[in-house]
mmCIF file with all atom_site columns, C-alpha atoms in Angstrom:
data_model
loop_
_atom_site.group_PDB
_atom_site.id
_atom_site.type_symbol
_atom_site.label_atom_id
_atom_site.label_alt_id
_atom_site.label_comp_id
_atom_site.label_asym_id
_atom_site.label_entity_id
_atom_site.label_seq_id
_atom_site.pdbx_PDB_ins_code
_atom_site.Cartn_x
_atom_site.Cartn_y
_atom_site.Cartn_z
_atom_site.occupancy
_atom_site.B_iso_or_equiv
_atom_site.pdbx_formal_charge
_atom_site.auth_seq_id
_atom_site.auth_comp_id
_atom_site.auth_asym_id
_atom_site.auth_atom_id
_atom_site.pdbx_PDB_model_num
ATOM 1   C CA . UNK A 1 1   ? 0.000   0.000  0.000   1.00 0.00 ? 628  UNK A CA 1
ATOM 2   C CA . UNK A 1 2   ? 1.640   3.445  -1.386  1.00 0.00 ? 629  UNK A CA 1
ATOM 3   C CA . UNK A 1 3   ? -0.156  6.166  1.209   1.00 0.00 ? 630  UNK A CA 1
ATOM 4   C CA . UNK A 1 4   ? 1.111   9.886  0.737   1.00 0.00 ? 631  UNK A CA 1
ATOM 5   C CA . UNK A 1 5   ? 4.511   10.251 1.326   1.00 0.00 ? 632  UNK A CA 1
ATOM 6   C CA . UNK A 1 6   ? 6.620   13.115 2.561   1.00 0.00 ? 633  UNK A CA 1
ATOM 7   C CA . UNK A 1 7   ? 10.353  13.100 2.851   1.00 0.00 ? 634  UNK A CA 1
ATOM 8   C CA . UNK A 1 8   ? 12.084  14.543 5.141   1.00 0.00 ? 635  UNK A CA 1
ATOM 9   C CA . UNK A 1 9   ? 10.873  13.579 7.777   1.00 0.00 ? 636  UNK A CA 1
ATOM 10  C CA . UNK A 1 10  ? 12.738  16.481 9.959   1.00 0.00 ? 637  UNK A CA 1
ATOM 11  C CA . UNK A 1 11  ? 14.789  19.627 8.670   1.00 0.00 ? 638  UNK A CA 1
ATOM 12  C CA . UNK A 1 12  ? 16.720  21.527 11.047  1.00 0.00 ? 639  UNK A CA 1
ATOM 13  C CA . UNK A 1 13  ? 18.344  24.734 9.300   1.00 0.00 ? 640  UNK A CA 1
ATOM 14  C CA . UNK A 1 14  ? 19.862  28.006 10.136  1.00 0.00 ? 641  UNK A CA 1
ATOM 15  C CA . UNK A 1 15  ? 17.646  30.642 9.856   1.00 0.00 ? 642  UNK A CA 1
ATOM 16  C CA . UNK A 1 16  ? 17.482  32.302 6.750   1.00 0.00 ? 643  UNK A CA 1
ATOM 17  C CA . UNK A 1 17  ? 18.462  29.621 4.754   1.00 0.00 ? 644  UNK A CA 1
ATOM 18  C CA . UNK A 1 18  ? 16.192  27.936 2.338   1.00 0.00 ? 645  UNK A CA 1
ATOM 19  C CA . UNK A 1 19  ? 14.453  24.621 2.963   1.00 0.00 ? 646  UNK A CA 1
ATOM 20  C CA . UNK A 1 20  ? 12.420  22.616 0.490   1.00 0.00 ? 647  UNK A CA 1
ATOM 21  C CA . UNK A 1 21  ? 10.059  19.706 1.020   1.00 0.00 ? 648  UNK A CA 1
ATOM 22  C CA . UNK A 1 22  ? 8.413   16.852 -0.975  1.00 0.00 ? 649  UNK A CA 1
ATOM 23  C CA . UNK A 1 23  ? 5.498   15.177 -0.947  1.00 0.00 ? 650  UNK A CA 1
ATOM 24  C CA . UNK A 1 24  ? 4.137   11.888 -2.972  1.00 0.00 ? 651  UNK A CA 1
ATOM 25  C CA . UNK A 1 25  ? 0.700   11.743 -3.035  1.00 0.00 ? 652  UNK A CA 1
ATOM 26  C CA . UNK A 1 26  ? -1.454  8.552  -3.421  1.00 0.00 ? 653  UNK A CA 1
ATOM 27  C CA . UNK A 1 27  ? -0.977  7.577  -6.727  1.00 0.00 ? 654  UNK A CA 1
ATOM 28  C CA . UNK A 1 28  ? -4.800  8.326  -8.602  1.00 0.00 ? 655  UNK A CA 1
ATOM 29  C CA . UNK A 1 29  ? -5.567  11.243 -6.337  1.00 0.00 ? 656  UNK A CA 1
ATOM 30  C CA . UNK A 1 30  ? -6.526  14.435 -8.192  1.00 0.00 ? 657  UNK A CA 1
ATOM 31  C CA . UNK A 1 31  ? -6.160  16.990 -5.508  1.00 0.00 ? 658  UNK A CA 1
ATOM 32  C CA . UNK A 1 32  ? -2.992  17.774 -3.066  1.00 0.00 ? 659  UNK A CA 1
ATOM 33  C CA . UNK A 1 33  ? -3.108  19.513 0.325   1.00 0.00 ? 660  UNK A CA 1
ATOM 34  C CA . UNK A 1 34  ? -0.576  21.004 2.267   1.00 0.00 ? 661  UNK A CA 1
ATOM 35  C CA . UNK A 1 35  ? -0.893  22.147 6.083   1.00 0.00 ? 662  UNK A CA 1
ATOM 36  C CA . UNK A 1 36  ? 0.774   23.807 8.718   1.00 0.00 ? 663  UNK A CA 1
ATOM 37  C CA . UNK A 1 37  ? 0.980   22.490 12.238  1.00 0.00 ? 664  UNK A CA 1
ATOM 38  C CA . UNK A 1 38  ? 2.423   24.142 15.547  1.00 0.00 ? 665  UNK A CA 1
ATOM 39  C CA . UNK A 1 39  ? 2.749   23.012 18.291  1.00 0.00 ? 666  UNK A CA 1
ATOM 40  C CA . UNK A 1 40  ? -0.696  22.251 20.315  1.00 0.00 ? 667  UNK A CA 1
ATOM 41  C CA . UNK A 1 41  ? -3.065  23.702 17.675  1.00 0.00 ? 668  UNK A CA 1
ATOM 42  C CA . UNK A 1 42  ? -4.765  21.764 15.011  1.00 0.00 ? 669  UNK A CA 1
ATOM 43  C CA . UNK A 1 43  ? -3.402  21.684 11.531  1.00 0.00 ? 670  UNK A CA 1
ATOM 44  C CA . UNK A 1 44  ? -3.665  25.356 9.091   1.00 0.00 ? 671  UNK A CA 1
ATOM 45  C CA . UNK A 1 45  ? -4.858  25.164 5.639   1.00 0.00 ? 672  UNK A CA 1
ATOM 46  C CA . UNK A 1 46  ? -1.855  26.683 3.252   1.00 0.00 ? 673  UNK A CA 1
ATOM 47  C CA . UNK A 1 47  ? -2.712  25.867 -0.212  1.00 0.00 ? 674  UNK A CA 1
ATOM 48  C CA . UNK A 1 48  ? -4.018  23.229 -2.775  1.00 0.00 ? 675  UNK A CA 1
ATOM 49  C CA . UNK A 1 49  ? -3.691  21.590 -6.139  1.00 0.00 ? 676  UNK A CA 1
ATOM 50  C CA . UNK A 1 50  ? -6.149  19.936 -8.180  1.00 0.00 ? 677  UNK A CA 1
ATOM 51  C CA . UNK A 1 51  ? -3.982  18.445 -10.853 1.00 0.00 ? 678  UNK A CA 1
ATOM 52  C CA . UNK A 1 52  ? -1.004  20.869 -11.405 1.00 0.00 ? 679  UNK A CA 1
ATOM 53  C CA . UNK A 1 53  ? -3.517  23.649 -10.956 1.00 0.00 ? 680  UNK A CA 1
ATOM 54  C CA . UNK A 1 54  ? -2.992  25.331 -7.364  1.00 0.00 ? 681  UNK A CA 1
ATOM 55  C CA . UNK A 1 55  ? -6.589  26.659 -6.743  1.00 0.00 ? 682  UNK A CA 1
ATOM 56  C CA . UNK A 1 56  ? -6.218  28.392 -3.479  1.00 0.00 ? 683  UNK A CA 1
ATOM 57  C CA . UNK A 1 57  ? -4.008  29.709 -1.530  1.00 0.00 ? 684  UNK A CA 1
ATOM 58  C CA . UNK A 1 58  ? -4.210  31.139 2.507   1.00 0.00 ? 685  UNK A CA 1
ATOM 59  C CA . UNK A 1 59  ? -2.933  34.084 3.852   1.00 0.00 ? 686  UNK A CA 1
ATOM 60  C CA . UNK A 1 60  ? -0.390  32.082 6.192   1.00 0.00 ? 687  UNK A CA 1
ATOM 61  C CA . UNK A 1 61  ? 1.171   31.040 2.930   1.00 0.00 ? 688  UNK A CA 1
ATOM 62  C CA . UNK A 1 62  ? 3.510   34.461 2.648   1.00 0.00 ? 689  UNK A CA 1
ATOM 63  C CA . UNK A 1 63  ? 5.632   35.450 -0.392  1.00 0.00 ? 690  UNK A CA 1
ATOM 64  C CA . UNK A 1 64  ? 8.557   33.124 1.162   1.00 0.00 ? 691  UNK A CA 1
ATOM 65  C CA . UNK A 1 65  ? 6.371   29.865 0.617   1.00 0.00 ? 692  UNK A CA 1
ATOM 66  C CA . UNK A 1 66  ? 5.757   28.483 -2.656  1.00 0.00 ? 693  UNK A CA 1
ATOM 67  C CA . UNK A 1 67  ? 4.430   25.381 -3.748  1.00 0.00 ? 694  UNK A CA 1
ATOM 68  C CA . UNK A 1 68  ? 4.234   23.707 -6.903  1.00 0.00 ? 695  UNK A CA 1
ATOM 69  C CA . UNK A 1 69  ? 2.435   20.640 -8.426  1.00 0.00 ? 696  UNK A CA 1
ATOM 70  C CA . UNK A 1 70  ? 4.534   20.623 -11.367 1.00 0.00 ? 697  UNK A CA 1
ATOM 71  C CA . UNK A 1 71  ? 2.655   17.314 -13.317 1.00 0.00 ? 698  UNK A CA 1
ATOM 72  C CA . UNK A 1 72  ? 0.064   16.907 -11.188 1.00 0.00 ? 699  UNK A CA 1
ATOM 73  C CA . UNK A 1 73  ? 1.770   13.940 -9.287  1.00 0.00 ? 700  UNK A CA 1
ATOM 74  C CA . UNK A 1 74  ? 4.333   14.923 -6.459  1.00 0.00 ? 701  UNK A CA 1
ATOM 75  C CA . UNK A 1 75  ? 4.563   18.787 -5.063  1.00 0.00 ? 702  UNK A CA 1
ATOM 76  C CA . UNK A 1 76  ? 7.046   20.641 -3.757  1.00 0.00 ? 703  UNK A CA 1
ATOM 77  C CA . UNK A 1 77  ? 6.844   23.471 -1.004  1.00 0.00 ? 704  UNK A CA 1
ATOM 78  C CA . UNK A 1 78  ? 9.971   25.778 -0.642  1.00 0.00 ? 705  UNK A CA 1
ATOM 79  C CA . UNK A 1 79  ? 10.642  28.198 2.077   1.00 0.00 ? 706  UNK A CA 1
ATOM 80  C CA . UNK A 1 80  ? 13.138  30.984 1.611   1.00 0.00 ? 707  UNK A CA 1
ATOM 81  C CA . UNK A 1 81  ? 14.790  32.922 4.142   1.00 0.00 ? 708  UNK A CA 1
ATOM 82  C CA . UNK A 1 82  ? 13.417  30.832 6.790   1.00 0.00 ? 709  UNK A CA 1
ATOM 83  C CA . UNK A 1 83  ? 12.399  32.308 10.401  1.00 0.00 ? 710  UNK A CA 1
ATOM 84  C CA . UNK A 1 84  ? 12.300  30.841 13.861  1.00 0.00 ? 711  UNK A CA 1
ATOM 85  C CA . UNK A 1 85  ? 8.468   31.106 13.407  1.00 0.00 ? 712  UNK A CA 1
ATOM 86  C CA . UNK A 1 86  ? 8.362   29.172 10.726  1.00 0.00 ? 713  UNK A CA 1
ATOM 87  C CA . UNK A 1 87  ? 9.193   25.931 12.956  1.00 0.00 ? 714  UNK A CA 1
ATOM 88  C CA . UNK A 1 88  ? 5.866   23.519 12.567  1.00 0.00 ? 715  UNK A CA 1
ATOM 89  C CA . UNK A 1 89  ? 4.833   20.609 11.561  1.00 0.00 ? 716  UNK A CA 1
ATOM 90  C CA . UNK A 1 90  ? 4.356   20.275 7.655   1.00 0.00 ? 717  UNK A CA 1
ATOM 91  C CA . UNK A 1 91  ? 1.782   18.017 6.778   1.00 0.00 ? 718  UNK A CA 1
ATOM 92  C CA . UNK A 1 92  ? 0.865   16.960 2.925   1.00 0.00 ? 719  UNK A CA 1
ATOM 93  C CA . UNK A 1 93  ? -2.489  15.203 2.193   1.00 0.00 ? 720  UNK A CA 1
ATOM 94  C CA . UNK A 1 94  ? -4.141  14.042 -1.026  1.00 0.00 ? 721  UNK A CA 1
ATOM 95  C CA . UNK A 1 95  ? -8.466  13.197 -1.464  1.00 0.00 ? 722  UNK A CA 1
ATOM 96  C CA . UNK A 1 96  ? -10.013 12.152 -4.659  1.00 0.00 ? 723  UNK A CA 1
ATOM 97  C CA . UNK A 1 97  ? -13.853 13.176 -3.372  1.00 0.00 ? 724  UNK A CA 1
ATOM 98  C CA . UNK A 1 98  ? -13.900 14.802 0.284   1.00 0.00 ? 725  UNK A CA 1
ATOM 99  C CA . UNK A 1 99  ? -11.840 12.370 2.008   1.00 0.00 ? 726  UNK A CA 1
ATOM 100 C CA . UNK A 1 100 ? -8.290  13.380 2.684   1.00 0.00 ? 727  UNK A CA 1
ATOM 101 C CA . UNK A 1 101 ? -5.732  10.813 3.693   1.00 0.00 ? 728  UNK A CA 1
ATOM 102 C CA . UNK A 1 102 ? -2.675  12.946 5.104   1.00 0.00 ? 729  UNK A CA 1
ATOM 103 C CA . UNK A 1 103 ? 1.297   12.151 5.255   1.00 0.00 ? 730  UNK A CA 1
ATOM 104 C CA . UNK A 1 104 ? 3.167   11.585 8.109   1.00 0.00 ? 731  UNK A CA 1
ATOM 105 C CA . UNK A 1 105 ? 4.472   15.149 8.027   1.00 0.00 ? 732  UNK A CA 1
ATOM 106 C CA . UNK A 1 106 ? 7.807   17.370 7.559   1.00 0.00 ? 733  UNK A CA 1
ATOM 107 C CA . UNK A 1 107 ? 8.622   19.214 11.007  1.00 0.00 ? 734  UNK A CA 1
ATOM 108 C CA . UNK A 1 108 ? 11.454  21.721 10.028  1.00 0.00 ? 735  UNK A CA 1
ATOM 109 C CA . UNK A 1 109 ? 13.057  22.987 13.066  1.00 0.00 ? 736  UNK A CA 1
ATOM 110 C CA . UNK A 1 110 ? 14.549  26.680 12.287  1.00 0.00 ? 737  UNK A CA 1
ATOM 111 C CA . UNK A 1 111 ? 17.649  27.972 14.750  1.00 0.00 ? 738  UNK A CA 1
ATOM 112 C CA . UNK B 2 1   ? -16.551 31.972 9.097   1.00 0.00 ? 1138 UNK B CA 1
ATOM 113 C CA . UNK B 2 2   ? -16.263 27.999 8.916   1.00 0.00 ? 1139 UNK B CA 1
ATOM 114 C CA . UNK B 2 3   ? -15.036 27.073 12.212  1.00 0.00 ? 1140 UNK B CA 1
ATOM 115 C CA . UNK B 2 4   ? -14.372 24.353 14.562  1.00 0.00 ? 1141 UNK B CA 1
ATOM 116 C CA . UNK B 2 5   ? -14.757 24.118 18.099  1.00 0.00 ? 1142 UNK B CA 1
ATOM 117 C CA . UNK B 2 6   ? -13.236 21.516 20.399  1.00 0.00 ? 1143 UNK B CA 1
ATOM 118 C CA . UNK B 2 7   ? -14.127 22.817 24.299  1.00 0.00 ? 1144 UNK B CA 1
ATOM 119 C CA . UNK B 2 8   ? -11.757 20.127 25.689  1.00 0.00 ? 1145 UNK B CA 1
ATOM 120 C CA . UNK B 2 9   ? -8.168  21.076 25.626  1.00 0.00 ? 1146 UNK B CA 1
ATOM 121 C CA . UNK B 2 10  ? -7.285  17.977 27.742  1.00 0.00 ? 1147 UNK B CA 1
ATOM 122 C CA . UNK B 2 11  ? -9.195  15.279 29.564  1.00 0.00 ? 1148 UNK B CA 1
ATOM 123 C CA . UNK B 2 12  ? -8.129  12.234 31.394  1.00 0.00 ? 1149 UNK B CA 1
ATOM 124 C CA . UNK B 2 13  ? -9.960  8.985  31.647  1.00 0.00 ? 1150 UNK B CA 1
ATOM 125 C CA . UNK B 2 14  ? -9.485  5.807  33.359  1.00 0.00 ? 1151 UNK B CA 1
ATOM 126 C CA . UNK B 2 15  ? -9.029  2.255  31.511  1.00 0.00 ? 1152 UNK B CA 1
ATOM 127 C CA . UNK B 2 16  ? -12.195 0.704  31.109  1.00 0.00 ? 1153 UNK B CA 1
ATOM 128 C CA . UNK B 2 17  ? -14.160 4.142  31.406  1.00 0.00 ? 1154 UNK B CA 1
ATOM 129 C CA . UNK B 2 18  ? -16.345 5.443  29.024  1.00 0.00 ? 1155 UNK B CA 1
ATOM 130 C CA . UNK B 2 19  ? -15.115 8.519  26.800  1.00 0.00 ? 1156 UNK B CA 1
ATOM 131 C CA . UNK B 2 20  ? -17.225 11.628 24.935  1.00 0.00 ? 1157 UNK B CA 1
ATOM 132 C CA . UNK B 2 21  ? -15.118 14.013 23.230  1.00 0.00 ? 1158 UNK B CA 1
ATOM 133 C CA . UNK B 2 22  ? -17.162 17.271 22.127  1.00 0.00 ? 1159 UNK B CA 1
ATOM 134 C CA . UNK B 2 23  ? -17.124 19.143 18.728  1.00 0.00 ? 1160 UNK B CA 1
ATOM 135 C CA . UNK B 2 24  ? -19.239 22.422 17.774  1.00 0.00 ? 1161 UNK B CA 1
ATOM 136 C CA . UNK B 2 25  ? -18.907 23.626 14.148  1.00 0.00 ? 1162 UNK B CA 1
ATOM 137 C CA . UNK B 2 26  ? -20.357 26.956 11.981  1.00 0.00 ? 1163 UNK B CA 1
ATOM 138 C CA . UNK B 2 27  ? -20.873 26.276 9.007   1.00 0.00 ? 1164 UNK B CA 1
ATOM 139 C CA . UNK B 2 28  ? -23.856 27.388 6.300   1.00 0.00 ? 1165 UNK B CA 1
ATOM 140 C CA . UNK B 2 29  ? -24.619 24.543 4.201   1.00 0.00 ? 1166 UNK B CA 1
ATOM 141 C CA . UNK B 2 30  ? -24.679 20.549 5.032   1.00 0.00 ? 1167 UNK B CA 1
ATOM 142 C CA . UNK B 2 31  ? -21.442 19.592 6.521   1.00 0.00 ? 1168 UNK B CA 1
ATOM 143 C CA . UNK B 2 32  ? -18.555 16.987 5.979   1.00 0.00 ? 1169 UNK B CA 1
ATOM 144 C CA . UNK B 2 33  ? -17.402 16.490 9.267   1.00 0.00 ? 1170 UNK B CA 1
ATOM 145 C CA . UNK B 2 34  ? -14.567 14.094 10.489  1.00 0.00 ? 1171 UNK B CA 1
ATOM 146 C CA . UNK B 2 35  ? -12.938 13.083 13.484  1.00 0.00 ? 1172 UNK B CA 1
ATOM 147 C CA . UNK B 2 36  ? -8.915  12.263 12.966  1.00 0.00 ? 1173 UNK B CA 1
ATOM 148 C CA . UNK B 2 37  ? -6.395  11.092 15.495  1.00 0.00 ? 1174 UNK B CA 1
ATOM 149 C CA . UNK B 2 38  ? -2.757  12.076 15.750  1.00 0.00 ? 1175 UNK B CA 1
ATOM 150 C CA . UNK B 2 39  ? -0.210  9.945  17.917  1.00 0.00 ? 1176 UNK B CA 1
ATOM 151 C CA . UNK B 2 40  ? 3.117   12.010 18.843  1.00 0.00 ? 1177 UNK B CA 1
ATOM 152 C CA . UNK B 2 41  ? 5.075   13.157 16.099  1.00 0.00 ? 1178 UNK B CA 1
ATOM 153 C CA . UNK B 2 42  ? 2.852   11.324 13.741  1.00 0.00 ? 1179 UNK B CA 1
ATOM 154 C CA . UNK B 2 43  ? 0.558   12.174 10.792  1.00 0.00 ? 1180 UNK B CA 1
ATOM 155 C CA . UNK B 2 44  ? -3.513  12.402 11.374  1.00 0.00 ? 1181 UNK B CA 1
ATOM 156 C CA . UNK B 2 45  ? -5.136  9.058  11.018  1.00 0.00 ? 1182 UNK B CA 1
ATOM 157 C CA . UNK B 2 46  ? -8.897  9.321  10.098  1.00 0.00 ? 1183 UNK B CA 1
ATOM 158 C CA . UNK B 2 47  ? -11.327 7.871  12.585  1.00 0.00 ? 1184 UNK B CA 1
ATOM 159 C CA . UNK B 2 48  ? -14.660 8.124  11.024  1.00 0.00 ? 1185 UNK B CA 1
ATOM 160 C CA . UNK B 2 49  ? -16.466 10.324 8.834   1.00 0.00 ? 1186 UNK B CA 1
ATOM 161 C CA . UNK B 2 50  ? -20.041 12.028 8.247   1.00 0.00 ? 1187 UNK B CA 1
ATOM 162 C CA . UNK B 2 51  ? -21.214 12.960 4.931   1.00 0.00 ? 1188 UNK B CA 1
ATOM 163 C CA . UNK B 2 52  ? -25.097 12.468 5.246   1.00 0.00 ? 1189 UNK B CA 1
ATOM 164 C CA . UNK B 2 53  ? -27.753 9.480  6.098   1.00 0.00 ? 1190 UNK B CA 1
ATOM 165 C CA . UNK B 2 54  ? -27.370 7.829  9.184   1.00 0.00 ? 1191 UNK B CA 1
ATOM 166 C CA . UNK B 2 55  ? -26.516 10.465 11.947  1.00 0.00 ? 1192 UNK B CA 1
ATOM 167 C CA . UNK B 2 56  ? -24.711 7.743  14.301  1.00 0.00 ? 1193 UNK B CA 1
ATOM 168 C CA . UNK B 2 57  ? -21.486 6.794  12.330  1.00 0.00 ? 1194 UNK B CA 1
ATOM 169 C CA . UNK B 2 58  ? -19.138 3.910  13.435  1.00 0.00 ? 1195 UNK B CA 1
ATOM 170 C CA . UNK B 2 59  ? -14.793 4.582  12.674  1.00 0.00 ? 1196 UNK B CA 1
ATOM 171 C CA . UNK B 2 60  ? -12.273 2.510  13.554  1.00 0.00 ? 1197 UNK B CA 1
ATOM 172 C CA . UNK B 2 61  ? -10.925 1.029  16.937  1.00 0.00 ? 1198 UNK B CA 1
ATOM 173 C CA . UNK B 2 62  ? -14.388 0.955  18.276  1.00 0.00 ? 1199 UNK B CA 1
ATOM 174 C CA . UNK B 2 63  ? -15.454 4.895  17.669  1.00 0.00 ? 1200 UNK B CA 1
ATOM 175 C CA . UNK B 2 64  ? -18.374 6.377  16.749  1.00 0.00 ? 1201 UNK B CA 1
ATOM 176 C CA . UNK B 2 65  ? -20.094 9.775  16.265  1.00 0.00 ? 1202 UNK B CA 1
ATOM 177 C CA . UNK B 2 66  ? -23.585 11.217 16.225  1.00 0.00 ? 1203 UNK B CA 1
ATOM 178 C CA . UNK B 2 67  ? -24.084 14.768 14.486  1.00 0.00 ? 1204 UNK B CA 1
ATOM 179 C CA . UNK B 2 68  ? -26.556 16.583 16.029  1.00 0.00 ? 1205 UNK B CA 1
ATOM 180 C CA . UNK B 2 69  ? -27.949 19.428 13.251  1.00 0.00 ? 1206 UNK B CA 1
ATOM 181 C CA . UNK B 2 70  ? -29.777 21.123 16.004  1.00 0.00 ? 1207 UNK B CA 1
ATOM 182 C CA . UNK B 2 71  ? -26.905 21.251 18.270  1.00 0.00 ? 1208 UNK B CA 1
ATOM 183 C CA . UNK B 2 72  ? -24.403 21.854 15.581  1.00 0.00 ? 1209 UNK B CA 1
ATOM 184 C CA . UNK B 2 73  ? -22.123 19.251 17.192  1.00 0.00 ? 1210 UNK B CA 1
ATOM 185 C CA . UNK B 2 74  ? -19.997 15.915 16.182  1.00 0.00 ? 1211 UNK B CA 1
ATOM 186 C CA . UNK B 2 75  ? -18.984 13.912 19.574  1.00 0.00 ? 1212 UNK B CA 1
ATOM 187 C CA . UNK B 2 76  ? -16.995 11.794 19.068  1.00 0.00 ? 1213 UNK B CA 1
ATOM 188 C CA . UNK B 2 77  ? -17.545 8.755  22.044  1.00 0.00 ? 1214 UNK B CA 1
ATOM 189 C CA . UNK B 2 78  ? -16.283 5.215  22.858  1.00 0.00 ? 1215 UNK B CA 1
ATOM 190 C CA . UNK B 2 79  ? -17.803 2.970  25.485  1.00 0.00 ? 1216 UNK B CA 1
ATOM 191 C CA . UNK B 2 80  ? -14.503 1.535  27.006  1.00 0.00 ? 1217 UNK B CA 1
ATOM 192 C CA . UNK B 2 81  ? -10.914 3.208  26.181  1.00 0.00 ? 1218 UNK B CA 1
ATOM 193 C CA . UNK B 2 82  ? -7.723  1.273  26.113  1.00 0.00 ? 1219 UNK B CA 1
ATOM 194 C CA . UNK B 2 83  ? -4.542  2.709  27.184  1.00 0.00 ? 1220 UNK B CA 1
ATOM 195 C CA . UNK B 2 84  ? -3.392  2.689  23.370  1.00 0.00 ? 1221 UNK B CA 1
ATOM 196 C CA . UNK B 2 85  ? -6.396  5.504  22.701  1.00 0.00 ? 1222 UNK B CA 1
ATOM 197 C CA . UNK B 2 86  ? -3.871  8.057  24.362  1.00 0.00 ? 1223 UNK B CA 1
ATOM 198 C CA . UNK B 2 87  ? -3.415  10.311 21.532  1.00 0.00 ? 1224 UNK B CA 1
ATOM 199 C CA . UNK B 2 88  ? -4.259  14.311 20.458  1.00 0.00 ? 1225 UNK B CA 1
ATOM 200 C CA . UNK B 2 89  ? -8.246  13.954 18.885  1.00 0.00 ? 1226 UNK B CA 1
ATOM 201 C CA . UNK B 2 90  ? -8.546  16.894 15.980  1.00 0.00 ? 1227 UNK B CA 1
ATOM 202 C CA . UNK B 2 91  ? -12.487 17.340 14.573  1.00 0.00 ? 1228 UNK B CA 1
ATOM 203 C CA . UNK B 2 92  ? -12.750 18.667 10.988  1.00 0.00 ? 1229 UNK B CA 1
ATOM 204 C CA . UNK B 2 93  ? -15.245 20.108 9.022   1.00 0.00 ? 1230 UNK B CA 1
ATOM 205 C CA . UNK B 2 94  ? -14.396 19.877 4.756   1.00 0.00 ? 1231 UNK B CA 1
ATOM 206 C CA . UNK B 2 95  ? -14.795 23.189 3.014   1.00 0.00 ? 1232 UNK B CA 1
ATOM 207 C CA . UNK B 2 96  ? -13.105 21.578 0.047   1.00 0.00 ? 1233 UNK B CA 1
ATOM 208 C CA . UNK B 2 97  ? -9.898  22.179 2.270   1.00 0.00 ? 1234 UNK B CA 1
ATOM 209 C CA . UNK B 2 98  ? -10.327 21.307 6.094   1.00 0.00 ? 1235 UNK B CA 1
ATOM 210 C CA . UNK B 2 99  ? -10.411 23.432 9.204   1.00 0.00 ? 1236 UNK B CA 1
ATOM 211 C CA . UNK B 2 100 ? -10.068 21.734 11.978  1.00 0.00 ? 1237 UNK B CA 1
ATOM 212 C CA . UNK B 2 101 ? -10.048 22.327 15.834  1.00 0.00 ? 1238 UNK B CA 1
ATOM 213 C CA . UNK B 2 102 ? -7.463  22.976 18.256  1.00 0.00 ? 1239 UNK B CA 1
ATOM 214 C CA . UNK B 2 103 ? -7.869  18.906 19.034  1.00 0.00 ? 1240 UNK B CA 1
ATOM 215 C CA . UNK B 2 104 ? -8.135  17.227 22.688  1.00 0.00 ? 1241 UNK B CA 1
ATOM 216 C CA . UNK B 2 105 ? -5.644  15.147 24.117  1.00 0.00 ? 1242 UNK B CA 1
ATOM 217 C CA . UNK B 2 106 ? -6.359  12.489 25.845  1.00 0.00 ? 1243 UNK B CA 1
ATOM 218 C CA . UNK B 2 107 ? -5.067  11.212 28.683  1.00 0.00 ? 1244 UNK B CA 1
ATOM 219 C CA . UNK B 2 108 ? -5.403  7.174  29.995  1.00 0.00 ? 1245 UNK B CA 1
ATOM 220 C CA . UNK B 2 109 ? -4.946  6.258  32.985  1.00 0.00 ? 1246 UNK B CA 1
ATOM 221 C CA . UNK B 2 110 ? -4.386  2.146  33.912  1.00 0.00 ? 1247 UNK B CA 1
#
C-alpha cells in the first residue's frame, strides 16, 4: 500500500536559509493539500492543487512559501529565508472526493 | 466563518471508562465532518467520517459519532478506552480544504 509520502521527515536549518520539502501523493488522487501544524493547535490550511492547478491559496502562505504541483503527481513546497516562526509541523495530504488521507508530516526545526 | 470548536483542551480517563469528546462547528450549508487522530510526532489518522444518512457513524478502533444538526455538534464517544487511545483527537469540518479544531488530548490512565 503506497499512502502519501513526505520526505524529510525532519529539517533543522539556520535561519534564513532555504528549505524545500516533498510530498508523494497517493498515486490516482486528483487533488494535493498542504498544512501547517504548531505546536498544540490543530493543523492550518496553506494551499491546494487539483492536478497541477494550485486553486487556493491562505494568507499564512507568505511570499517566502511556494508550492508547486509541477505534473500533477508529487509537489514541492519551498521556504526561503526561513524564520524561527516558521518551525511547525508540515503536513501533505491528497483526497479524490472529500476524504483526505494525510502524510506523516515534515517538522522543520529553524535555529 | 467555517469554524471548529473543540471545548476540551485535555481530559483524562481511566481504563475501562467510558469517553465523549465534544465538537461544535459553523458552518452554512450541510457539513462533511470528520474526526482524525494524531499519535506524537505522527501524521492524522482518520477515525470516522459524516457525509449524510445515518446520523450515528461507526470509525475505527471501536469509535463512533452522532451529528446533532440542532446542536451543531460531532462527539466523538467510545464505550470503554484502552490505554493505546492516548493520543491528540482533531475534529474537521471539509470546506473543500479542512479546518479543523485545536484537538483534545487524551489522557489514559491504567
Amino acid at each position: 500500500d503506497t499512502g502519501v509520502s513526505q520526505d524529510p521527515r525532519h529539517k533543522i536549518t539556520k535561519r534564513g536559509q532555504n528549505v524545500t520539502f516533498r510530498c508523494d501523493p497517493i498515486s490516482e488522487h486528483n487533488r494535493l493539500y498542504w498544512y501547517r501544524q504548531t505546536l498544540g493547535q490543530g493543523p492550518e490550511f496553506l494551499t491546494y492543487f487539483q492536478n497541477e492547478a494550485q486553486l487556493e491559496k491562505s494568507r499564512l502562505l507568505s511570499d517566502r512559501f511556494s508550492a508547486e504541483r509541477p505534473k500533477g503527481s508529487f509537489s514541492t513546497l519551498e521556504i526561503q529565508r526561513t524564520e524561527q516562526g516558521d518551525s511547525a509541523m508540515y503536513l501533505c495530504a491528497s483526497s479524490f472526493a472529500n476524504e483526505q488521507f494525510f502524510g506523516p508530516g515534515t517538522r522543520l526545526t529553524v535555529l | 466563518a467555517q469554524s471548529v470548536t473543540q471545548p476540551d483542551i485535555h481530559i483524562t480517563v481511566s481504563e475501562g471508562a467510558s469517553l465523549e469528546l465534544r465538537c461544535n462547528y459553523s458552518y452554512g450549508a450541510t457539513p462533511y465532518l470528520f474526526w482524525y487522530v494524531q499519535s506524537p510526532g505522527q501524521g492524522l489518522q482518520l477515525l470516522l467520517k459524516y457525509f449524510s444518512g445515518d446520523t450515528l457513524v461507526q470509525g475505527i478502533k471501536g469509535f463512533e459519532a452522532e451529528f446533532k444538526r440542532s446542536q451543531s455538534s460531532f462527539n466523538l464517544r467510545k464505550p470503554s478506552v484502552h490505554w493505546s487511545d492516548a493520543a491528540e483527537y482533531f475534529c474537521a469540518v471539509n470546506t473543500d480544504k479542512l479546518i479543523f479544531g485545536t484537538g483534545t488530548r487524551l489522557q489514559v490512565f491504567p
